[in-house]
Short mmCIF file of C-alpha atoms and ligand atoms in Angstrom, two decimals:
data_model
loop_
_atom_site.label_atom_id
_atom_site.label_comp_id
_atom_site.label_asym_id
_atom_site.label_seq_id
_atom_site.Cartn_x
_atom_site.Cartn_y
_atom_site.Cartn_z
CA MET A 1 56.44 130.97 124.38
CA SER A 2 54.86 127.63 123.42
CA PHE A 3 56.99 124.50 123.33
CA ASP A 4 56.78 124.55 119.55
CA ASP A 5 57.92 128.19 119.33
CA LEU A 6 60.76 127.47 121.72
CA HIS A 7 61.80 124.55 119.57
CA LYS A 8 61.79 126.70 116.43
CA ALA A 9 63.74 129.46 118.11
CA THR A 10 66.43 126.99 119.25
CA ALA A 11 66.62 125.55 115.72
CA ARG A 12 67.08 129.05 114.30
CA ALA A 13 69.75 129.85 116.86
CA LEU A 14 71.53 126.59 116.04
CA THR A 15 71.47 127.33 112.30
CA SER A 16 72.88 130.78 112.81
CA ALA A 17 75.64 129.51 115.16
CA VAL A 18 76.58 126.80 112.66
CA ASP A 19 76.57 129.26 109.76
CA GLU A 20 78.97 131.42 111.72
CA ILE A 21 81.30 128.44 112.30
CA CYS A 22 81.16 127.47 108.62
CA GLU A 23 81.91 131.04 107.60
CA GLU A 24 85.02 130.98 109.77
CA PHE A 25 86.16 127.80 108.02
CA LYS A 26 85.98 129.31 104.52
CA ILE A 27 89.13 129.86 102.50
CA ASP A 28 89.07 131.95 99.32
CA GLY A 29 91.46 132.64 96.46
CA ASP A 30 93.09 135.57 98.29
CA ASP A 31 93.79 133.39 101.33
CA LEU A 32 95.27 130.73 99.06
CA LYS A 33 97.54 133.30 97.46
CA THR A 34 98.78 134.64 100.79
CA LEU A 35 99.29 131.15 102.22
CA THR A 36 101.10 129.88 99.11
CA GLU A 37 103.47 132.86 99.08
CA TYR A 38 104.20 132.41 102.76
CA PHE A 39 104.74 128.68 102.24
CA ILE A 40 107.40 129.40 99.61
CA GLU A 41 109.06 131.86 101.98
CA SER A 42 109.01 129.28 104.79
CA MET A 43 110.57 126.64 102.51
CA GLU A 44 113.35 129.02 101.52
CA GLN A 45 113.98 129.97 105.13
CA GLY A 46 114.07 126.29 106.13
CA LEU A 47 116.76 125.46 103.56
CA LYS A 48 119.14 127.93 105.24
CA PRO A 49 121.16 127.22 108.38
CA LEU A 50 119.50 128.31 111.63
CA GLU A 51 120.28 131.89 112.54
CA ASP A 52 122.15 132.80 115.74
CA GLY A 53 119.95 132.24 118.75
CA GLU A 54 117.39 130.35 116.67
CA SER A 55 116.48 126.73 117.39
CA GLU A 56 114.39 124.13 115.55
CA GLU A 57 111.64 125.05 118.02
CA THR A 58 111.70 128.78 117.31
CA SER A 59 112.64 128.78 113.62
CA LYS A 60 110.04 130.34 111.33
CA GLY A 61 111.22 128.23 108.45
CA LEU A 62 109.86 124.79 107.66
CA PRO A 63 112.04 121.91 108.95
CA MET A 64 113.08 121.04 105.31
CA ILE A 65 114.96 117.88 106.30
CA PRO A 66 117.64 116.67 103.86
CA SER A 67 116.96 112.98 103.18
CA PHE A 68 120.37 112.17 101.67
CA VAL A 69 118.53 110.59 98.75
CA THR A 70 120.08 112.16 95.66
CA GLY A 71 118.50 110.34 92.76
CA LYS A 72 115.15 109.15 91.49
CA PRO A 73 114.63 105.46 90.77
CA ASN A 74 113.83 104.75 87.12
CA GLY A 75 112.06 101.42 87.54
CA THR A 76 114.96 99.15 86.57
CA GLU A 77 116.14 98.63 90.18
CA LYS A 78 116.22 94.99 91.23
CA GLY A 79 116.58 93.11 94.49
CA THR A 80 114.82 91.71 97.54
CA LEU A 81 115.03 93.89 100.62
CA LEU A 82 113.35 94.22 103.96
CA ALA A 83 111.40 97.27 105.04
CA ALA A 84 109.86 98.31 108.34
CA ASP A 85 107.37 101.15 108.55
CA LEU A 86 106.21 102.90 111.72
CA GLY A 87 103.30 105.13 110.76
CA GLY A 88 100.58 106.90 112.70
CA THR A 89 98.38 103.90 113.28
CA ASN A 90 100.21 100.76 112.15
CA PHE A 91 103.58 99.08 112.12
CA ARG A 92 104.40 97.05 109.04
CA VAL A 93 107.27 94.74 108.25
CA CYS A 94 107.71 93.76 104.61
CA SER A 95 109.97 91.94 102.28
CA VAL A 96 109.92 93.75 98.95
CA ASN A 97 110.95 92.17 95.69
CA LEU A 98 111.82 94.91 93.20
CA LYS A 99 111.52 93.24 89.83
CA GLY A 100 113.33 95.82 87.74
CA ASP A 101 110.36 96.43 85.43
CA HIS A 102 108.55 99.13 87.43
CA THR A 103 106.74 96.47 89.44
CA PHE A 104 107.34 94.89 92.81
CA SER A 105 105.79 92.21 94.94
CA MET A 106 105.59 92.32 98.67
CA GLU A 107 105.02 90.04 101.63
CA GLN A 108 104.00 91.88 104.73
CA THR A 109 102.61 91.74 108.23
CA LYS A 110 100.78 94.72 109.66
CA SER A 111 99.81 95.37 113.27
CA ARG A 112 97.93 98.19 114.93
CA ILE A 113 100.15 100.08 117.35
CA PRO A 114 98.83 99.17 120.81
CA ASP A 115 97.00 102.05 122.51
CA GLU A 116 99.16 101.84 125.63
CA LEU A 117 102.29 102.64 123.57
CA LEU A 118 100.55 105.71 122.21
CA GLU A 119 98.67 106.95 125.22
CA ASP A 120 100.87 106.26 128.19
CA ASP A 121 103.61 108.84 128.69
CA SER A 122 105.55 106.59 131.07
CA VAL A 123 106.36 104.20 128.19
CA THR A 124 110.07 104.00 127.36
CA SER A 125 111.88 103.85 124.01
CA SER A 126 112.94 100.31 124.69
CA GLU A 127 109.31 99.26 125.19
CA LEU A 128 108.36 100.77 121.83
CA PHE A 129 111.36 99.51 119.86
CA GLY A 130 111.19 96.15 121.69
CA TYR A 131 107.62 95.87 120.41
CA LEU A 132 108.80 96.67 116.86
CA ALA A 133 111.54 94.02 117.17
CA ARG A 134 109.06 91.39 118.40
CA ARG A 135 106.79 92.10 115.42
CA THR A 136 109.83 91.80 113.16
CA VAL A 137 110.64 88.39 114.71
CA LEU A 138 107.10 87.23 113.93
CA PHE A 139 107.44 88.43 110.34
CA MET A 140 110.81 86.71 109.88
CA LYS A 141 109.49 83.46 111.36
CA LYS A 142 106.55 83.54 108.96
CA PHE A 143 108.30 84.56 105.76
CA HIS A 144 111.98 83.75 106.32
CA PRO A 145 111.99 80.69 108.59
CA GLU A 146 115.28 79.56 107.01
CA PHE A 147 117.09 82.09 109.18
CA PHE A 148 115.96 80.34 112.31
CA LYS A 149 116.33 76.73 111.16
CA GLU A 150 119.62 76.49 109.35
CA PRO A 151 122.61 76.24 111.65
CA GLY A 152 124.95 79.15 111.02
CA ALA A 153 122.23 81.11 109.23
CA GLU A 154 123.06 84.08 111.43
CA SER A 155 126.44 84.32 109.77
CA GLN A 156 124.88 84.56 106.30
CA LYS A 157 125.12 87.79 104.35
CA PRO A 158 123.21 90.40 106.36
CA LEU A 159 119.75 91.31 105.15
CA LYS A 160 119.47 94.98 104.27
CA MET A 161 116.50 96.80 105.70
CA GLY A 162 115.06 100.26 105.07
CA PHE A 163 113.24 101.83 108.03
CA THR A 164 110.39 104.24 107.35
CA PHE A 165 109.95 106.35 110.44
CA SER A 166 107.30 108.99 109.84
CA TYR A 167 108.04 111.62 112.46
CA PRO A 168 110.27 114.71 112.29
CA ILE A 169 113.90 113.67 112.60
CA ASP A 170 117.20 115.45 112.40
CA GLN A 171 118.69 113.30 109.64
CA LYS A 172 122.48 113.18 109.62
CA SER A 173 123.04 110.56 106.91
CA LEU A 174 121.03 108.03 104.94
CA ALA A 175 121.20 105.65 107.91
CA SER A 176 120.88 107.84 110.98
CA GLY A 177 118.66 110.49 112.43
CA SER A 178 117.46 111.59 115.83
CA LEU A 179 113.87 112.30 116.74
CA ILE A 180 113.06 116.01 116.96
CA ARG A 181 109.58 115.51 118.36
CA TRP A 182 106.72 113.08 118.20
CA THR A 183 103.55 113.83 116.29
CA LYS A 184 100.29 111.91 115.75
CA GLY A 185 99.78 111.12 119.41
CA PHE A 186 103.03 109.47 120.56
CA LYS A 187 104.35 110.86 123.85
CA ILE A 188 107.45 108.78 124.71
CA LYS A 189 109.80 111.42 126.12
CA ASP A 190 113.06 109.50 126.23
CA THR A 191 113.11 108.93 122.45
CA ILE A 192 113.53 112.67 121.77
CA GLY A 193 117.06 113.43 120.58
CA LYS A 194 117.98 109.77 120.12
CA ASP A 195 119.01 108.00 116.91
CA VAL A 196 115.99 105.89 116.01
CA VAL A 197 117.96 103.54 113.74
CA LYS A 198 120.26 102.71 116.64
CA LEU A 199 117.32 102.12 118.97
CA TYR A 200 115.67 99.75 116.51
CA GLN A 201 118.90 97.96 115.54
CA GLU A 202 119.80 97.36 119.21
CA GLU A 203 116.41 95.78 119.86
CA LEU A 204 116.66 93.67 116.68
CA ASN A 205 120.06 92.44 117.86
CA SER A 206 118.83 91.58 121.33
CA HIS A 207 115.85 89.72 119.83
CA GLY A 208 118.16 87.46 117.80
CA LEU A 209 117.80 89.38 114.54
CA GLY A 210 121.41 90.53 114.20
CA MET A 211 121.33 89.32 110.59
CA ILE A 212 119.15 92.33 109.76
CA ASN A 213 121.09 95.46 109.04
CA VAL A 214 119.07 98.68 109.07
CA VAL A 215 120.93 100.59 106.37
CA ALA A 216 118.51 103.37 105.49
CA LEU A 217 116.18 105.65 107.40
CA THR A 218 113.41 107.36 105.52
CA ASN A 219 110.10 109.11 105.91
CA ASP A 220 106.77 107.92 104.47
CA THR A 221 106.63 110.87 102.05
CA VAL A 222 110.10 110.10 100.72
CA GLY A 223 109.15 106.43 100.41
CA THR A 224 105.95 107.36 98.58
CA PHE A 225 107.89 109.62 96.22
CA LEU A 226 110.54 107.00 95.43
CA SER A 227 108.08 104.19 94.91
CA HIS A 228 106.00 106.45 92.70
CA CYS A 229 109.09 107.27 90.59
CA TYR A 230 109.89 103.55 90.42
CA SER A 231 106.38 102.60 89.26
CA SER A 232 105.77 105.45 86.82
CA GLY A 233 107.05 105.74 83.27
CA THR A 234 105.97 102.20 82.40
CA ALA A 235 105.75 101.10 78.78
CA ASP A 236 101.93 101.26 79.06
CA SER A 237 101.82 104.81 80.31
CA LEU A 238 104.38 105.98 77.73
CA SER A 239 102.51 104.39 74.84
CA SER A 240 99.34 106.14 75.99
CA GLY A 241 101.19 109.43 75.55
CA GLU A 242 101.70 110.18 79.25
CA ILE A 243 104.84 112.14 79.86
CA SER A 244 104.24 113.42 83.37
CA GLU A 245 107.09 113.98 85.74
CA PRO A 246 106.85 112.77 89.40
CA VAL A 247 107.43 115.95 91.38
CA ILE A 248 106.02 115.59 94.88
CA GLY A 249 105.44 112.69 97.27
CA CYS A 250 102.80 113.45 99.87
CA ILE A 251 100.72 111.96 102.63
CA PHE A 252 97.24 112.99 103.68
CA GLY A 253 96.38 110.40 106.29
CA THR A 254 96.60 110.37 110.09
CA GLY A 255 99.30 113.04 109.58
CA THR A 256 100.28 115.10 106.58
CA ASN A 257 103.61 115.87 104.94
CA GLY A 258 105.35 116.10 101.58
CA CYS A 259 108.73 115.91 99.88
CA TYR A 260 110.26 117.03 96.59
CA MET A 261 113.67 117.27 94.95
CA GLU A 262 115.65 120.44 95.67
CA LYS A 263 118.85 121.64 94.02
CA ILE A 264 121.75 120.77 96.33
CA GLU A 265 123.24 124.23 95.83
CA ASN A 266 120.09 125.69 97.45
CA ILE A 267 120.29 123.48 100.56
CA THR A 268 122.66 125.80 102.36
CA LYS A 269 121.86 124.24 105.74
CA LEU A 270 123.96 121.25 104.65
CA PRO A 271 127.54 121.83 105.77
CA GLN A 272 129.54 123.36 102.90
CA GLU A 273 131.90 120.38 102.81
CA ALA A 274 129.04 117.92 102.42
CA ARG A 275 127.43 120.04 99.72
CA GLU A 276 130.64 120.38 97.75
CA GLY A 277 131.35 116.66 98.16
CA LEU A 278 127.97 115.79 96.65
CA LEU A 279 128.34 118.32 93.84
CA ASN A 280 131.81 116.94 93.05
CA GLU A 281 130.31 113.46 92.82
CA GLY A 282 128.03 114.88 90.13
CA LYS A 283 124.88 114.88 92.29
CA THR A 284 122.64 117.84 91.62
CA HIS A 285 119.45 117.29 93.63
CA MET A 286 118.39 115.86 96.96
CA VAL A 287 114.95 114.85 98.21
CA ILE A 288 113.82 117.23 100.94
CA ASN A 289 111.30 116.11 103.54
CA THR A 290 109.52 119.42 104.14
CA GLU A 291 107.61 118.35 107.31
CA TRP A 292 104.90 120.69 106.09
CA GLY A 293 102.70 119.72 109.06
CA SER A 294 104.73 122.43 110.84
CA PHE A 295 103.82 125.19 108.39
CA ASP A 296 102.99 128.53 110.05
CA ASN A 297 103.31 127.39 113.65
CA GLU A 298 103.34 131.07 114.58
CA LEU A 299 99.81 131.35 113.09
CA LYS A 300 100.57 134.31 110.90
CA TYR A 301 98.12 133.32 108.18
CA LEU A 302 96.56 129.95 109.02
CA PRO A 303 92.82 130.22 109.66
CA THR A 304 92.20 129.66 113.37
CA SER A 305 88.94 129.01 115.15
CA LYS A 306 88.50 128.51 118.88
CA TYR A 307 88.21 124.77 118.18
CA ASP A 308 91.69 124.75 116.62
CA VAL A 309 93.08 126.52 119.68
CA ASP A 310 91.43 124.11 122.12
CA ILE A 311 92.55 121.00 120.22
CA ASP A 312 96.10 122.24 120.00
CA GLN A 313 96.45 123.57 123.54
CA LYS A 314 94.30 121.24 125.60
CA LEU A 315 94.09 117.99 123.71
CA SER A 316 97.16 117.43 121.55
CA SER A 317 100.43 115.85 122.62
CA ASN A 318 102.52 118.56 120.91
CA PRO A 319 100.90 121.96 121.67
CA GLY A 320 102.19 124.81 119.50
CA PHE A 321 103.59 122.49 116.83
CA HIS A 322 102.34 120.94 113.62
CA LEU A 323 99.51 123.46 113.47
CA PHE A 324 99.00 123.00 109.72
CA GLU A 325 98.64 119.24 110.28
CA LYS A 326 96.04 119.93 112.99
CA ARG A 327 93.83 121.65 110.40
CA VAL A 328 94.38 119.17 107.58
CA SER A 329 95.08 115.60 108.60
CA GLY A 330 92.73 112.73 109.34
CA MET A 331 93.64 112.57 113.01
CA PHE A 332 92.05 115.97 113.63
CA LEU A 333 88.99 116.15 111.34
CA GLY A 334 86.76 114.13 113.66
CA GLU A 335 88.16 115.89 116.71
CA LEU A 336 87.16 119.25 115.22
CA LEU A 337 83.58 118.05 114.80
CA ARG A 338 83.53 116.56 118.31
CA ASN A 339 84.65 119.89 119.78
CA MET A 340 81.97 121.74 117.81
CA LEU A 341 79.24 119.38 119.03
CA VAL A 342 80.30 119.71 122.67
CA ASP A 343 80.49 123.51 122.33
CA LEU A 344 77.05 123.82 120.72
CA HIS A 345 75.66 121.60 123.47
CA GLU A 346 77.24 123.78 126.14
CA ARG A 347 75.64 126.82 124.48
CA GLY A 348 72.24 125.10 124.80
CA LEU A 349 71.81 124.88 121.01
CA MET A 350 71.75 121.13 120.41
CA LEU A 351 71.62 117.70 122.06
CA ASN A 352 69.39 119.31 124.68
CA GLN A 353 68.13 115.96 125.94
CA TYR A 354 71.39 115.94 127.94
CA ARG A 355 71.29 118.58 130.63
CA THR A 356 74.96 118.76 131.51
CA TYR A 357 78.31 117.99 129.90
CA ASN A 358 78.75 114.96 132.16
CA GLN A 359 75.50 113.49 130.91
CA LEU A 360 76.67 113.50 127.28
CA PRO A 361 77.52 110.01 125.96
CA HIS A 362 80.95 109.00 127.19
CA ARG A 363 82.29 108.61 123.67
CA LEU A 364 81.35 112.17 122.77
CA ARG A 365 83.35 113.33 125.78
CA THR A 366 86.39 111.27 124.77
CA PRO A 367 89.04 113.14 122.74
CA PHE A 368 89.90 111.63 119.35
CA GLU A 369 87.07 109.09 119.61
CA LEU A 370 85.30 110.41 116.50
CA SER A 371 87.14 109.20 113.42
CA SER A 372 87.37 110.86 110.03
CA GLU A 373 85.74 107.73 108.62
CA VAL A 374 82.47 108.74 110.32
CA LEU A 375 82.79 112.20 108.76
CA SER A 376 83.24 110.60 105.37
CA HIS A 377 79.85 108.88 105.72
CA ILE A 378 78.15 112.09 106.83
CA GLU A 379 79.80 114.08 104.02
CA ILE A 380 77.96 112.21 101.28
CA ASP A 381 74.76 111.30 103.08
CA ASP A 382 71.78 112.10 100.86
CA SER A 383 69.33 109.74 102.53
CA THR A 384 65.92 110.99 103.68
CA GLY A 385 66.22 112.70 107.04
CA LEU A 386 70.00 112.02 106.88
CA ARG A 387 69.33 108.55 108.19
CA GLU A 388 72.89 107.37 107.37
CA THR A 389 74.25 110.17 109.52
CA GLU A 390 71.91 109.18 112.32
CA LEU A 391 73.12 105.58 112.21
CA SER A 392 76.79 106.56 111.93
CA LEU A 393 76.57 108.80 114.99
CA LEU A 394 74.65 106.19 116.95
CA GLN A 395 77.15 103.52 116.08
CA SER A 396 80.30 105.53 116.64
CA LEU A 397 79.34 107.76 119.57
CA ARG A 398 76.07 106.22 120.82
CA LEU A 399 74.67 109.66 120.07
CA PRO A 400 71.00 110.09 119.06
CA THR A 401 70.29 113.20 116.97
CA THR A 402 67.25 114.96 115.51
CA PRO A 403 66.84 115.56 111.75
CA THR A 404 67.40 119.32 112.31
CA GLU A 405 70.61 118.66 114.20
CA ARG A 406 71.83 116.33 111.49
CA ILE A 407 71.41 118.99 108.80
CA GLU A 408 73.64 121.28 110.83
CA ILE A 409 76.14 118.50 111.57
CA GLN A 410 76.50 117.78 107.86
CA LYS A 411 77.17 121.47 107.20
CA MET A 412 79.96 121.45 109.79
CA VAL A 413 81.45 118.24 108.41
CA ARG A 414 81.58 119.76 104.92
CA ALA A 415 83.15 122.95 106.25
CA ILE A 416 85.87 120.96 108.06
CA SER A 417 86.73 118.77 105.07
CA ARG A 418 86.65 121.66 102.62
CA ARG A 419 89.05 123.70 104.73
CA SER A 420 91.34 120.68 105.03
CA ALA A 421 91.39 120.09 101.26
CA TYR A 422 91.84 123.78 100.43
CA LEU A 423 94.77 124.00 102.82
CA ALA A 424 96.18 120.78 101.33
CA ALA A 425 96.43 122.57 97.98
CA VAL A 426 98.76 125.21 99.45
CA PRO A 427 101.99 123.16 99.73
CA ILE A 428 101.32 121.53 96.37
CA ALA A 429 100.94 124.88 94.61
CA ALA A 430 103.93 126.30 96.49
CA ILE A 431 106.29 123.45 95.54
CA LEU A 432 105.18 123.55 91.91
CA ILE A 433 105.92 127.26 91.80
CA LYS A 434 109.22 127.04 93.69
CA THR A 435 110.56 124.27 91.46
CA ASN A 436 109.09 125.80 88.30
CA ALA A 437 107.87 122.27 87.57
CA LEU A 438 104.92 123.35 85.43
CA ASN A 439 107.16 125.04 82.90
CA LYS A 440 109.99 122.59 82.70
CA ARG A 441 109.05 119.98 80.17
CA TYR A 442 106.95 119.88 77.07
CA HIS A 443 103.44 120.66 78.36
CA GLY A 444 104.81 120.56 81.93
CA GLU A 445 102.50 117.79 83.13
CA VAL A 446 103.34 116.78 86.70
CA GLU A 447 102.49 113.86 88.92
CA ILE A 448 101.95 114.06 92.62
CA GLY A 449 102.28 110.66 94.31
CA CYS A 450 99.85 110.62 97.23
CA ASP A 451 99.15 108.15 99.99
CA GLY A 452 97.04 108.16 103.15
CA SER A 453 93.49 107.42 104.19
CA VAL A 454 92.14 110.95 103.65
CA VAL A 455 93.36 111.43 100.09
CA GLU A 456 92.50 107.88 99.21
CA TYR A 457 89.08 107.43 100.82
CA TYR A 458 87.57 110.74 101.91
CA PRO A 459 84.82 111.43 99.38
CA GLY A 460 85.50 114.49 97.24
CA PHE A 461 88.81 115.31 98.92
CA ARG A 462 90.84 115.12 95.72
CA SER A 463 88.36 117.14 93.71
CA MET A 464 88.27 119.81 96.43
CA VAL A 465 92.10 119.95 96.36
CA ARG A 466 91.93 120.39 92.59
CA HIS A 467 89.37 123.15 92.90
CA ALA A 468 91.58 124.95 95.41
CA LEU A 469 94.59 124.50 93.09
CA SER A 470 92.66 126.24 90.35
CA LEU A 471 91.96 129.18 92.71
CA SER A 472 95.58 129.22 93.90
CA PRO A 473 98.37 131.17 92.17
CA ILE A 474 98.95 128.28 89.71
CA GLY A 475 95.46 128.99 88.35
CA SER A 476 93.27 126.70 86.32
CA ASP A 477 95.94 126.34 83.60
CA GLY A 478 98.35 124.98 86.19
CA GLU A 479 95.72 122.83 87.86
CA ARG A 480 94.99 121.05 84.56
CA LYS A 481 98.61 119.88 84.36
CA VAL A 482 98.55 118.30 87.82
CA HIS A 483 97.84 114.58 88.21
CA LEU A 484 97.14 113.46 91.76
CA ARG A 485 98.02 109.77 91.73
CA ILE A 486 97.50 107.38 94.60
CA ALA A 487 100.77 105.61 95.36
CA LYS A 488 99.31 103.06 97.73
CA ASP A 489 101.56 101.58 100.42
CA GLY A 490 104.44 103.26 98.66
CA SER A 491 106.46 103.69 101.82
CA GLY A 492 107.41 99.97 102.02
CA ALA A 493 108.75 99.86 98.46
CA GLY A 494 110.32 103.29 98.96
CA ALA A 495 112.21 102.13 102.06
CA ALA A 496 113.44 99.11 100.09
CA LEU A 497 114.64 101.43 97.30
CA CYS A 498 116.54 103.50 99.87
CA ALA A 499 118.10 100.36 101.33
CA LEU A 500 119.14 99.24 97.86
CA VAL A 501 121.27 102.31 97.24
CA ALA A 502 122.66 102.39 100.80
C1 BGC B 1 105.04 113.53 110.56
C2 BGC B 1 105.70 113.31 109.23
C3 BGC B 1 104.93 112.29 108.42
C4 BGC B 1 103.46 112.68 108.34
C5 BGC B 1 102.63 111.68 107.55
C6 BGC B 1 103.56 113.82 110.40
O1 BGC B 1 102.94 113.89 111.65
O2 BGC B 1 105.65 114.60 111.26
O3 BGC B 1 107.03 112.90 109.40
O4 BGC B 1 105.48 112.18 107.15
O5 BGC B 1 102.94 112.80 109.65
O6 BGC B 1 102.66 110.43 108.12
#
């Protein structure tokens, strides 16, 4: 075979291998129906108490964590409160001024969580929470210096703070909850089972910030939902005829998750006394943090390729858990592509200028090095010879590629993002069906408050979610009533709203 023939044969083999991968990543209307039905079943199961012999680890239901938030803000709430927010990538401290007219202003400092806190499993809770306290000191010195200058300032009225902690917790009250397990890369073992409000408060106290009182613990989805409720229903939107109801708060970013309001009588996992107490106080609903990243951990219906298995088992910090998140969220999109590239190289189908795995560029061999941002450039590249893709891969991974390889890489990127967006539609459709939200009000228009880098920046993500919604059991009639609204940085304002009612 001539060199040219050999080249063509390899290109053909690559195309057929990539087509096979893309085929495996397809999700159709039937899959969406099955997944949505199973999602509803898993929500219902998760609202019930654990059965005998069942644990959080083995339960087939979703975690469905009661948030102890029983009302929606209406936009008239007023006050200045502090908020701290530990997310997947950043830690933010803010002072939020709720103006009582659906608007708020915010002063904030944001820092990237240092890699050693994320990567090193010998790190202790006190190192992490000590870091959070030190960042809080810096924020207070910058925006509230009066507390450090005025003698006796420490004895002033305590400052209320809401703490957004976006990991699965076993929430016992509005102001306490213990960590069930880390997600999004954290590995600190000794935090598991501990009350994270206590850990943070203790470090604040020992860093001279005893005047801060952490009065509410919330999740980023709950924060997004509350801040979206607070901001919506403005005079402007009402006069333009908008009468949509905020129904879901969700995050599609480094991780993914969502929350909605459930009837208290359905949350049978709450002790009967607590449920009756709330009902007697006239409360009817409570926000439930579904922790939908954990959907179908037993892999009954989730599509699963060998790349999903490898990422979960060999590369993730929580194997066997959050398997839905590992197919949907930003942290894993680039990792899926990286695994595909390495596999196709090992099969001799691409990047053949490198003879062995060890010769591949170091960055291509490094787990989680390829970010979803790079995929977002490749997704929409229409330049001649996919030149943008070439530059993106050179810049991010130091990886040279041929035009033929780039065509195949773009196909894989689109398959990964499409599967992510189609799966993202499942919990949305399921919650809309379970709560009957599309039939409740005149026209039944609903708003979904969304935050996170993927839903906000990934090109086409929202329209792919919409397309999947129209194929899902809510159909195109349902899809037309859904408004996906970006509720940017909602978790800070949401934490402040929680602290206000605490
Ligand atoms: C966490 C959730 C969080 C979501 C989005 C997931 O990994 O388990 O608690 O809401 O990420 O940040």
